[in-house]
mmCIF file of C-alpha atoms in Angstrom:
data_model
loop_
_atom_site.group_PDB
_atom_site.id
_atom_site.type_symbol
_atom_site.label_atom_id
_atom_site.label_comp_id
_atom_site.label_asym_id
_atom_site.label_seq_id
_atom_site.Cartn_x
_atom_site.Cartn_y
_atom_site.Cartn_z
ATOM 1 C CA MET A 1 0.000 0.000 0.000
ATOM 2 C CA ARG A 2 1.283 3.473 -0.855
ATOM 3 C CA ARG A 3 2.538 5.346 2.173
ATOM 4 C CA PRO A 4 0.433 8.450 2.894
ATOM 5 C CA THR A 5 2.230 11.738 2.498
ATOM 6 C CA VAL A 6 1.921 14.807 4.641
ATOM 7 C CA PRO A 7 3.364 18.310 4.348
ATOM 8 C CA ASP A 8 7.033 18.786 5.121
ATOM 9 C CA ALA A 9 7.716 20.589 8.361
ATOM 10 C CA ALA A 10 7.429 24.349 7.930
ATOM 11 C CA PRO A 11 10.676 26.313 8.415
ATOM 12 C CA GLN A 12 11.038 27.429 12.012
ATOM 13 C CA PRO A 13 13.470 29.575 13.983
ATOM 14 C CA THR A 14 16.371 27.656 15.525
ATOM 15 C CA GLU A 15 15.692 28.771 19.069
ATOM 16 C CA GLY A 16 12.792 27.590 21.165
ATOM 17 C CA PRO A 17 11.433 28.508 24.598
ATOM 18 C CA LEU A 18 13.806 26.047 26.306
ATOM 19 C CA THR A 19 16.930 27.042 24.399
ATOM 20 C CA GLY A 20 19.919 27.039 26.757
ATOM 21 C CA ILE A 21 18.539 24.274 29.000
ATOM 22 C CA LYS A 22 20.718 21.158 29.101
ATOM 23 C CA VAL A 23 19.043 17.810 29.775
ATOM 24 C CA VAL A 24 20.599 14.404 30.456
ATOM 25 C CA GLU A 25 18.165 11.627 29.596
ATOM 26 C CA PHE A 26 18.830 8.128 30.875
ATOM 27 C CA ALA A 27 17.181 6.049 28.162
ATOM 28 C CA GLY A 28 14.051 4.088 28.912
ATOM 29 C CA LEU A 29 10.818 3.188 27.150
ATOM 30 C CA GLY A 30 7.590 5.114 26.617
ATOM 31 C CA PRO A 31 6.858 7.960 29.015
ATOM 32 C CA GLY A 32 10.431 8.985 29.876
ATOM 33 C CA PRO A 33 11.488 9.355 26.233
ATOM 34 C CA PHE A 34 8.209 11.135 25.496
ATOM 35 C CA ALA A 35 8.963 13.730 28.190
ATOM 36 C CA ALA A 36 12.490 14.157 26.833
ATOM 37 C CA MET A 37 11.084 14.531 23.319
ATOM 38 C CA LEU A 38 8.787 17.318 24.510
ATOM 39 C CA LEU A 39 11.743 19.128 26.092
ATOM 40 C CA ALA A 40 13.795 18.695 22.918
ATOM 41 C CA ASP A 41 10.902 20.003 20.808
ATOM 42 C CA GLY A 42 10.980 23.046 23.065
ATOM 43 C CA GLY A 43 14.604 23.690 22.182
ATOM 44 C CA ALA A 44 16.352 22.085 25.140
ATOM 45 C CA ASP A 45 19.767 20.551 24.452
ATOM 46 C CA VAL A 46 18.958 16.930 25.338
ATOM 47 C CA LEU A 47 21.658 14.270 25.388
ATOM 48 C CA ARG A 48 20.411 10.689 25.699
ATOM 49 C CA ILE A 49 22.523 8.145 27.584
ATOM 50 C CA ASP A 50 21.725 4.696 26.213
ATOM 51 C CA ARG A 51 23.189 1.229 26.425
ATOM 52 C CA PRO A 52 26.439 0.681 24.497
ATOM 53 C CA THR A 53 24.624 -1.477 21.931
ATOM 54 C CA GLY A 54 22.420 1.435 20.935
ATOM 55 C CA PRO A 55 18.813 2.558 21.367
ATOM 56 C CA VAL A 56 16.188 -0.148 21.802
ATOM 57 C CA ASP A 57 13.523 2.086 20.295
ATOM 58 C CA GLY A 58 13.527 4.834 17.712
ATOM 59 C CA GLY A 59 11.342 6.998 15.540
ATOM 60 C CA ALA A 60 9.581 10.073 16.818
ATOM 61 C CA LEU A 61 10.089 9.200 20.483
ATOM 62 C CA THR A 62 13.844 9.644 20.135
ATOM 63 C CA ARG A 63 13.816 12.628 17.820
ATOM 64 C CA GLY A 64 15.761 15.769 18.479
ATOM 65 C CA ARG A 65 18.568 14.379 20.608
ATOM 66 C CA PRO A 66 21.775 12.455 19.962
ATOM 67 C CA TRP A 67 22.689 9.440 22.069
ATOM 68 C CA ILE A 68 25.840 8.233 23.692
ATOM 69 C CA GLY A 69 26.350 4.593 24.647
ATOM 70 C CA LEU A 70 27.586 4.174 28.215
ATOM 71 C CA ASP A 71 27.922 1.106 30.412
ATOM 72 C CA LEU A 72 26.987 2.543 33.787
ATOM 73 C CA LYS A 73 28.613 -0.422 35.538
ATOM 74 C CA ASP A 74 31.939 0.569 34.022
ATOM 75 C CA PRO A 75 33.740 3.131 36.249
ATOM 76 C CA ALA A 76 35.045 5.197 33.329
ATOM 77 C CA ASP A 77 31.647 5.387 31.644
ATOM 78 C CA LEU A 78 30.012 6.165 34.968
ATOM 79 C CA ASP A 79 32.438 9.068 35.381
ATOM 80 C CA THR A 80 31.357 10.372 31.966
ATOM 81 C CA ALA A 81 27.725 10.188 33.030
ATOM 82 C CA ARG A 82 28.510 12.039 36.248
ATOM 83 C CA ALA A 83 30.385 14.712 34.313
ATOM 84 C CA LEU A 84 27.356 15.256 32.076
ATOM 85 C CA VAL A 85 25.001 15.440 35.034
ATOM 86 C CA SER A 86 27.257 17.925 36.813
ATOM 87 C CA CYS A 87 26.718 20.513 34.068
ATOM 88 C CA ALA A 88 23.078 19.716 33.269
ATOM 89 C CA ASP A 89 19.976 21.662 34.214
ATOM 90 C CA VAL A 90 17.715 18.600 34.105
ATOM 91 C CA LEU A 91 18.058 14.851 34.553
ATOM 92 C CA VAL A 92 15.363 12.458 33.279
ATOM 93 C CA GLU A 93 15.271 8.820 34.412
ATOM 94 C CA GLY A 94 12.639 6.104 34.422
ATOM 95 C CA PHE A 95 14.123 3.232 36.408
ATOM 96 C CA ARG A 96 12.521 1.523 39.382
ATOM 97 C CA PRO A 97 13.094 3.277 42.720
ATOM 98 C CA GLY A 98 16.598 2.662 44.062
ATOM 99 C CA VAL A 99 18.340 1.840 40.781
ATOM 100 C CA MET A 100 19.920 5.273 40.274
ATOM 101 C CA GLU A 101 20.926 5.381 43.942
ATOM 102 C CA ARG A 102 22.765 2.056 43.595
ATOM 103 C CA LEU A 103 24.650 3.488 40.622
ATOM 104 C CA GLY A 104 25.693 6.501 42.649
ATOM 105 C CA LEU A 105 23.483 8.730 40.493
ATOM 106 C CA GLY A 106 20.607 9.333 42.881
ATOM 107 C CA PRO A 107 19.324 12.833 43.643
ATOM 108 C CA ASP A 108 21.560 13.361 46.674
ATOM 109 C CA ASP A 109 24.661 12.229 44.761
ATOM 110 C CA CYS A 110 23.938 14.410 41.741
ATOM 111 C CA ARG A 111 22.877 17.532 43.614
ATOM 112 C CA ALA A 112 25.968 17.443 45.792
ATOM 113 C CA ASP A 113 27.889 18.640 42.715
ATOM 114 C CA ASN A 114 24.976 20.394 41.020
ATOM 115 C CA PRO A 115 22.536 21.932 43.531
ATOM 116 C CA GLY A 116 20.491 23.552 40.760
ATOM 117 C CA LEU A 117 19.689 20.226 39.085
ATOM 118 C CA VAL A 118 16.031 19.437 38.397
ATOM 119 C CA TYR A 119 15.845 15.669 38.838
ATOM 120 C CA GLY A 120 12.919 14.165 36.903
ATOM 121 C CA ARG A 121 11.809 10.661 37.933
ATOM 122 C CA MET A 122 9.282 8.716 35.850
ATOM 123 C CA THR A 123 7.648 5.627 37.357
ATOM 124 C CA GLY A 124 4.306 3.904 37.294
ATOM 125 C CA TRP A 125 3.667 3.605 41.024
ATOM 126 C CA GLY A 126 5.813 6.468 42.349
ATOM 127 C CA GLN A 127 8.876 6.588 44.559
ATOM 128 C CA ASP A 128 7.022 5.315 47.653
ATOM 129 C CA GLY A 129 4.017 3.216 48.622
ATOM 130 C CA PRO A 130 3.470 -0.563 48.836
ATOM 131 C CA ARG A 131 3.741 -1.088 45.076
ATOM 132 C CA ALA A 132 6.655 1.279 44.464
ATOM 133 C CA ARG A 133 9.148 -1.447 43.564
ATOM 134 C CA GLN A 134 6.732 -3.604 41.585
ATOM 135 C CA ALA A 135 6.668 -3.844 37.810
ATOM 136 C CA GLY A 136 3.687 -2.559 35.882
ATOM 137 C CA HIS A 137 2.437 -1.211 32.591
ATOM 138 C CA ASP A 138 -0.073 1.382 31.451
ATOM 139 C CA ILE A 139 -2.987 -1.029 31.835
ATOM 140 C CA ASN A 140 -2.094 -1.719 35.481
ATOM 141 C CA TYR A 141 -1.980 1.948 36.434
ATOM 142 C CA LEU A 142 -5.341 2.563 34.785
ATOM 143 C CA ALA A 143 -6.780 -0.480 36.538
ATOM 144 C CA LEU A 144 -5.882 0.644 40.052
ATOM 145 C CA THR A 145 -7.122 4.224 39.636
ATOM 146 C CA GLY A 146 -10.634 3.394 38.423
ATOM 147 C CA ALA A 147 -9.949 4.739 34.947
ATOM 148 C CA LEU A 148 -9.910 1.392 33.176
ATOM 149 C CA ARG A 149 -13.168 0.152 34.690
ATOM 150 C CA SER A 150 -14.815 3.365 33.541
ATOM 151 C CA ILE A 151 -13.948 2.727 29.891
ATOM 152 C CA ALA A 152 -16.456 0.088 28.825
ATOM 153 C CA ARG A 153 -19.777 -0.369 27.130
ATOM 154 C CA ARG A 154 -22.729 -1.392 29.253
ATOM 155 C CA GLY A 155 -22.506 -5.062 30.199
ATOM 156 C CA GLU A 156 -19.079 -5.457 28.604
ATOM 157 C CA GLY A 157 -15.541 -5.596 29.939
ATOM 158 C CA PRO A 158 -13.113 -2.669 30.088
ATOM 159 C CA VAL A 159 -11.296 -1.632 26.908
ATOM 160 C CA PRO A 160 -7.672 -0.445 27.345
ATOM 161 C CA PRO A 161 -7.330 2.911 25.521
ATOM 162 C CA LEU A 162 -4.015 1.896 23.922
ATOM 163 C CA ASN A 163 -1.272 3.198 26.242
ATOM 164 C CA LEU A 164 -2.209 6.837 25.789
ATOM 165 C CA VAL A 165 -3.590 7.613 29.229
ATOM 166 C CA GLY A 166 -0.948 6.165 31.544
ATOM 167 C CA ASP A 167 2.304 6.264 29.594
ATOM 168 C CA TYR A 168 1.856 9.475 27.668
ATOM 169 C CA GLY A 169 -0.895 11.643 29.175
ATOM 170 C CA GLY A 170 -0.528 10.701 32.835
ATOM 171 C CA GLY A 171 3.167 9.885 32.573
ATOM 172 C CA GLY A 172 5.461 11.641 30.133
ATOM 173 C CA MET A 173 3.392 14.789 29.780
ATOM 174 C CA MET A 174 3.086 15.179 33.562
ATOM 175 C CA LEU A 175 6.828 14.678 33.937
ATOM 176 C CA ALA A 176 7.568 17.360 31.341
ATOM 177 C CA PHE A 177 5.122 19.725 33.066
ATOM 178 C CA GLY A 178 6.727 19.060 36.437
ATOM 179 C CA ILE A 179 10.207 19.679 35.051
ATOM 180 C CA VAL A 180 9.241 22.988 33.480
ATOM 181 C CA THR A 181 7.544 24.178 36.689
ATOM 182 C CA ALA A 182 10.641 23.216 38.678
ATOM 183 C CA LEU A 183 12.829 25.154 36.236
ATOM 184 C CA LEU A 184 10.622 28.216 36.665
ATOM 185 C CA GLU A 185 10.849 27.940 40.456
ATOM 186 C CA ARG A 186 14.631 27.671 40.207
ATOM 187 C CA HIS A 187 14.709 31.242 38.909
ATOM 188 C CA ARG A 188 13.505 32.354 42.353
ATOM 189 C CA SER A 189 15.401 29.997 44.618
ATOM 190 C CA GLY A 190 18.434 29.018 42.591
ATOM 191 C CA ARG A 191 17.858 25.450 43.727
ATOM 192 C CA GLY A 192 16.782 22.323 41.915
ATOM 193 C CA GLN A 193 14.361 19.706 43.186
ATOM 194 C CA VAL A 194 13.110 16.183 42.563
ATOM 195 C CA VAL A 195 10.086 15.728 40.306
ATOM 196 C CA ASP A 196 8.351 12.479 41.307
ATOM 197 C CA ALA A 197 6.052 11.776 38.344
ATOM 198 C CA ALA A 198 3.971 8.642 38.923
ATOM 199 C CA MET A 199 1.524 7.396 36.346
ATOM 200 C CA VAL A 200 -1.049 6.497 39.017
ATOM 201 C CA ASP A 201 -0.994 10.139 40.091
ATOM 202 C CA GLY A 202 -1.164 11.443 36.539
ATOM 203 C CA VAL A 203 -3.991 9.134 35.505
ATOM 204 C CA SER A 204 -5.972 10.131 38.590
ATOM 205 C CA LEU A 205 -5.420 13.783 37.725
ATOM 206 C CA LEU A 206 -6.681 13.188 34.193
ATOM 207 C CA MET A 207 -9.817 11.719 35.753
ATOM 208 C CA THR A 208 -10.574 14.994 37.586
ATOM 209 C CA GLY A 209 -13.641 15.663 35.460
ATOM 210 C CA VAL A 210 -15.080 12.217 36.152
ATOM 211 C CA TRP A 211 -14.354 12.493 39.889
ATOM 212 C CA SER A 212 -16.126 15.866 39.821
ATOM 213 C CA ARG A 213 -19.196 14.384 38.119
ATOM 214 C CA ALA A 214 -19.274 11.561 40.657
ATOM 215 C CA ALA A 215 -19.085 14.000 43.571
ATOM 216 C CA GLN A 216 -22.026 15.916 42.117
ATOM 217 C CA GLY A 217 -24.106 12.768 41.695
ATOM 218 C CA ARG A 218 -23.908 12.970 37.911
ATOM 219 C CA TRP A 219 -21.912 9.787 37.347
ATOM 220 C CA SER A 220 -23.078 6.202 37.598
ATOM 221 C CA HIS A 221 -20.405 3.685 38.545
ATOM 222 C CA GLU A 222 -21.975 1.239 36.099
ATOM 223 C CA PRO A 223 -19.836 1.686 32.956
ATOM 224 C CA GLY A 224 -21.546 2.483 29.683
ATOM 225 C CA THR A 225 -24.537 4.235 31.229
ATOM 226 C CA ASN A 226 -23.253 7.809 31.384
ATOM 227 C CA ASP A 227 -23.310 10.664 28.929
ATOM 228 C CA ILE A 228 -19.662 10.398 27.801
ATOM 229 C CA ASP A 229 -18.951 6.657 28.126
ATOM 230 C CA THR A 230 -21.141 5.387 25.243
ATOM 231 C CA GLY A 231 -24.245 5.276 27.427
ATOM 232 C CA ALA A 232 -25.918 8.150 25.603
ATOM 233 C CA PRO A 233 -27.120 8.132 21.971
ATOM 234 C CA PHE A 234 -25.415 11.484 21.394
ATOM 235 C CA TYR A 235 -21.886 10.351 22.394
ATOM 236 C CA ASP A 236 -20.810 7.171 20.650
ATOM 237 C CA VAL A 237 -19.484 5.700 17.419
ATOM 238 C CA TYR A 238 -21.851 4.229 14.848
ATOM 239 C CA ALA A 239 -21.209 1.768 12.030
ATOM 240 C CA THR A 240 -21.941 2.869 8.471
ATOM 241 C CA ALA A 241 -23.121 0.868 5.484
ATOM 242 C CA ASP A 242 -19.551 0.143 4.341
ATOM 243 C CA GLY A 243 -18.358 -1.159 7.714
ATOM 244 C CA GLU A 244 -16.659 2.111 8.703
ATOM 245 C CA TYR A 245 -17.627 4.400 11.576
ATOM 246 C CA MET A 246 -18.806 7.911 12.397
ATOM 247 C CA ALA A 247 -18.077 9.596 15.732
ATOM 248 C CA VAL A 248 -20.928 11.485 17.370
ATOM 249 C CA GLY A 249 -20.399 14.033 20.143
ATOM 250 C CA SER A 250 -23.680 15.925 19.870
ATOM 251 C CA ILE A 251 -24.037 16.699 23.581
ATOM 252 C CA GLU A 252 -25.527 20.186 23.557
ATOM 253 C CA PRO A 253 -29.163 20.491 22.471
ATOM 254 C CA GLN A 254 -28.383 22.468 19.315
ATOM 255 C CA PHE A 255 -25.953 19.797 18.179
ATOM 256 C CA TRP A 256 -28.422 17.023 19.006
ATOM 257 C CA ALA A 257 -31.027 18.798 16.897
ATOM 258 C CA ARG A 258 -28.612 19.051 13.977
ATOM 259 C CA LEU A 259 -27.643 15.392 14.362
ATOM 260 C CA LEU A 260 -31.286 14.383 13.999
ATOM 261 C CA GLN A 261 -31.648 16.783 11.091
ATOM 262 C CA GLY A 262 -28.694 15.249 9.277
ATOM 263 C CA LEU A 263 -29.959 11.740 9.922
ATOM 264 C CA GLY A 264 -33.417 12.670 8.682
ATOM 265 C CA LEU A 265 -35.050 11.830 12.012
ATOM 266 C CA ASP A 266 -38.089 13.698 13.328
ATOM 267 C CA PRO A 267 -37.408 14.844 16.941
ATOM 268 C CA ASP A 268 -41.153 14.793 17.647
ATOM 269 C CA THR A 269 -41.142 11.014 17.208
ATOM 270 C CA LEU A 270 -38.305 10.500 19.707
ATOM 271 C CA PRO A 271 -38.083 10.802 23.504
ATOM 272 C CA ALA A 272 -36.375 13.840 24.992
ATOM 273 C CA GLN A 273 -32.611 13.945 24.578
ATOM 274 C CA TRP A 274 -31.899 13.519 28.300
ATOM 275 C CA ASP A 275 -34.477 10.816 28.969
ATOM 276 C CA ARG A 276 -31.937 8.301 30.260
ATOM 277 C CA GLU A 277 -34.440 5.454 30.384
ATOM 278 C CA ALA A 278 -34.947 5.854 26.647
ATOM 279 C CA TRP A 279 -31.245 6.035 25.729
ATOM 280 C CA PRO A 280 -30.961 2.343 24.673
ATOM 281 C CA GLN A 281 -33.954 2.716 22.358
ATOM 282 C CA MET A 282 -32.638 6.014 20.939
ATOM 283 C CA LYS A 283 -29.214 4.483 20.302
ATOM 284 C CA GLU A 284 -30.850 1.804 18.175
ATOM 285 C CA VAL A 285 -32.694 4.422 16.146
ATOM 286 C CA VAL A 286 -29.512 6.413 15.528
ATOM 287 C CA ALA A 287 -27.548 3.251 14.716
ATOM 288 C CA ASP A 288 -30.149 2.145 12.189
ATOM 289 C CA ALA A 289 -29.999 5.534 10.494
ATOM 290 C CA PHE A 290 -26.208 5.536 10.196
ATOM 291 C CA ALA A 291 -26.292 2.019 8.755
ATOM 292 C CA THR A 292 -28.121 3.276 5.654
ATOM 293 C CA ARG A 293 -25.207 5.175 4.096
ATOM 294 C CA THR A 294 -21.441 4.913 3.745
ATOM 295 C CA ARG A 295 -18.973 6.848 5.843
ATOM 296 C CA ALA A 296 -18.099 9.070 2.892
ATOM 297 C CA GLU A 297 -21.765 9.903 2.360
ATOM 298 C CA TRP A 298 -22.302 10.771 6.023
ATOM 299 C CA THR A 299 -19.093 12.812 6.057
ATOM 300 C CA GLU A 300 -20.518 14.917 3.243
ATOM 301 C CA VAL A 301 -23.878 15.283 5.015
ATOM 302 C CA PHE A 302 -22.276 16.585 8.213
ATOM 303 C CA ALA A 303 -19.432 18.541 6.628
ATOM 304 C CA ASP A 304 -21.156 21.903 7.141
ATOM 305 C CA LEU A 305 -23.878 20.973 9.597
ATOM 306 C CA ASP A 306 -21.819 21.706 12.745
ATOM 307 C CA ALA A 307 -23.309 18.820 14.708
ATOM 308 C CA CYS A 308 -20.069 17.469 16.250
ATOM 309 C CA VAL A 309 -20.098 14.491 13.892
ATOM 310 C CA THR A 310 -16.890 13.329 12.206
ATOM 311 C CA PRO A 311 -15.594 10.281 10.331
ATOM 312 C CA VAL A 312 -13.475 7.806 12.286
ATOM 313 C CA LEU A 313 -10.171 7.633 10.416
ATOM 314 C CA SER A 314 -7.410 5.044 10.562
ATOM 315 C CA LEU A 315 -3.723 5.873 11.004
ATOM 316 C CA ALA A 316 -3.343 5.338 7.279
ATOM 317 C CA GLU A 317 -6.076 7.888 6.542
ATOM 318 C CA ALA A 318 -5.319 10.599 9.115
ATOM 319 C CA PRO A 319 -2.267 12.044 7.303
ATOM 320 C CA VAL A 320 -4.345 13.028 4.269
ATOM 321 C CA ASP A 321 -7.232 14.613 6.170
ATOM 322 C CA ALA A 322 -7.731 18.151 4.885
ATOM 323 C CA HIS A 323 -7.823 19.772 8.324
ATOM 324 C CA LEU A 324 -4.745 17.962 9.650
ATOM 325 C CA ARG A 325 -2.866 18.837 6.457
ATOM 326 C CA ALA A 326 -3.834 22.503 6.732
ATOM 327 C CA ARG A 327 -2.676 22.584 10.369
ATOM 328 C CA ARG A 328 0.480 20.570 9.605
ATOM 329 C CA THR A 329 -0.507 18.414 12.568
ATOM 330 C CA LEU A 330 1.536 15.603 11.029
ATOM 331 C CA VAL A 331 4.791 16.197 9.182
ATOM 332 C CA GLN A 332 6.728 14.073 6.751
ATOM 333 C CA ARG A 333 10.008 12.663 8.034
ATOM 334 C CA PRO A 334 12.404 10.221 6.330
ATOM 335 C CA ASP A 335 10.756 7.246 8.066
ATOM 336 C CA GLY A 336 7.195 8.416 7.400
ATOM 337 C CA PRO A 337 4.613 10.743 8.960
ATOM 338 C CA GLN A 338 4.945 11.698 12.596
ATOM 339 C CA PRO A 339 3.238 14.182 14.912
ATOM 340 C CA ALA A 340 4.440 17.753 14.753
ATOM 341 C CA ALA A 341 5.488 19.505 17.933
ATOM 342 C CA ALA A 342 2.661 20.911 20.042
ATOM 343 C CA PRO A 343 1.287 23.199 21.355
ATOM 344 C CA ARG A 344 1.806 26.191 19.046
ATOM 345 C CA LEU A 345 3.798 29.158 20.364
ATOM 346 C CA ASP A 346 3.751 32.226 18.135
ATOM 347 C CA ARG A 347 7.130 33.750 19.045
ATOM 348 C CA THR A 348 9.389 30.851 20.022
ATOM 349 C CA PRO A 349 7.667 27.875 18.424
ATOM 350 C CA LEU A 350 8.276 24.275 19.331
ATOM 351 C CA ARG A 351 9.455 22.049 16.513
ATOM 352 C CA ALA A 352 10.758 18.583 15.796
ATOM 353 C CA ARG A 353 14.485 19.210 15.685
ATOM 354 C CA GLU A 354 17.384 17.355 14.154
ATOM 355 C CA ALA A 355 19.436 15.396 16.661
ATOM 356 C CA GLY A 356 22.869 16.486 15.495
ATOM 357 C CA THR A 357 25.966 14.501 16.376
ATOM 358 C CA VAL A 358 26.966 13.375 19.832
ATOM 359 C CA GLU A 359 30.424 14.853 19.246
ATOM 360 C CA LYS A 360 28.949 18.335 18.760
ATOM 361 C CA ALA A 361 26.705 17.873 21.757
ATOM 362 C CA LEU A 362 29.609 16.859 23.988
ATOM 363 C CA GLY A 363 31.566 19.845 22.703
ATOM 364 C CA ARG A 364 28.768 22.171 23.799
ATOM 365 C CA TRP A 365 28.705 20.470 27.170
ATOM 366 C CA GLY A 366 32.487 20.527 27.565
ATOM 367 C CA VAL A 367 32.687 16.793 28.312
ATOM 368 C CA SER A 368 35.094 14.338 26.669
ATOM 369 C CA LEU A 369 34.270 10.785 25.657
ATOM 370 C CA THR A 370 35.743 7.913 27.642
ATOM 371 C CA ALA A 371 37.580 5.242 25.717
ATOM 372 C CA GLY A 372 34.658 2.819 25.866
ATOM 373 C CA ALA A 373 31.826 5.281 25.191
ATOM 374 C CA ARG A 374 30.348 5.719 21.722
#
């Protein structure tokens, strides 16, 4: 199949809002690299310390920063790592609690030589608590916080939302936010601090809106019966005649009215929009209507109707969507499309940067390679 093409990245100024900030990233998987990528997109000078055999992952998650292979059990390589940390503004690591301390690279060790260091720690369970030293993945952190059980259709089991919520939203993005806030505070105090970013904390924070609804008595703990968890006819996905799907988010009454208009349904023949007892019946009516035409036909019907109805696109289709192309939301890179940097800043924009060579990076940092490093 032909690879979809997207616009090349638009030319951007070299400097970003984090220009001048030096970051040492101890390579990991998922959320830690994502946080480091966000910092690099912001213009930070990020140097990634990886295993001597090279990165275990690649692509967009490692963009914008060169890597150096160090064996942290080798004294000479460990000295190189310590030298880099001593002149860094930020350290990012995602090991289990205690690992960096055993290497002599824990917060106390590093800040003895560099008191202004912002020490970013990315874990699933956090640095303390009964599960702190246990293994886990995105699905486990969602499970314990109530998020996973809330993502299900009525009478069905939970559906893991890829690894977006724990690893990236509640993990890497929270770590990057914590690091930037700590850097801002350092301007006042001159001192660094530890950022303990735990995915269970971040996922819970992302659930603030649901917790708020529950506190107000507007949330049923039976999944698939609420207004935004596929319980309502106006917030769900519906199959079309060609086996594709349309997404419906017609929550407000004006959008619900336009949804019915587009579907050719008479509102006078249907129960009131917020008649919860009638939601199952109304969902069947809406589903039957969507099943009469193809996704392309419904996309045309709702193109200018402003009813909060959109086609459900695949990863292969998203790069050629007219709106995403106009926004340059995805950009073409040598290995294919990847997300552009976000959010948009008008004066010092973020951008996906070239990594450059490790030799140039070390020159900027004033650190020499050990004999075994590469």
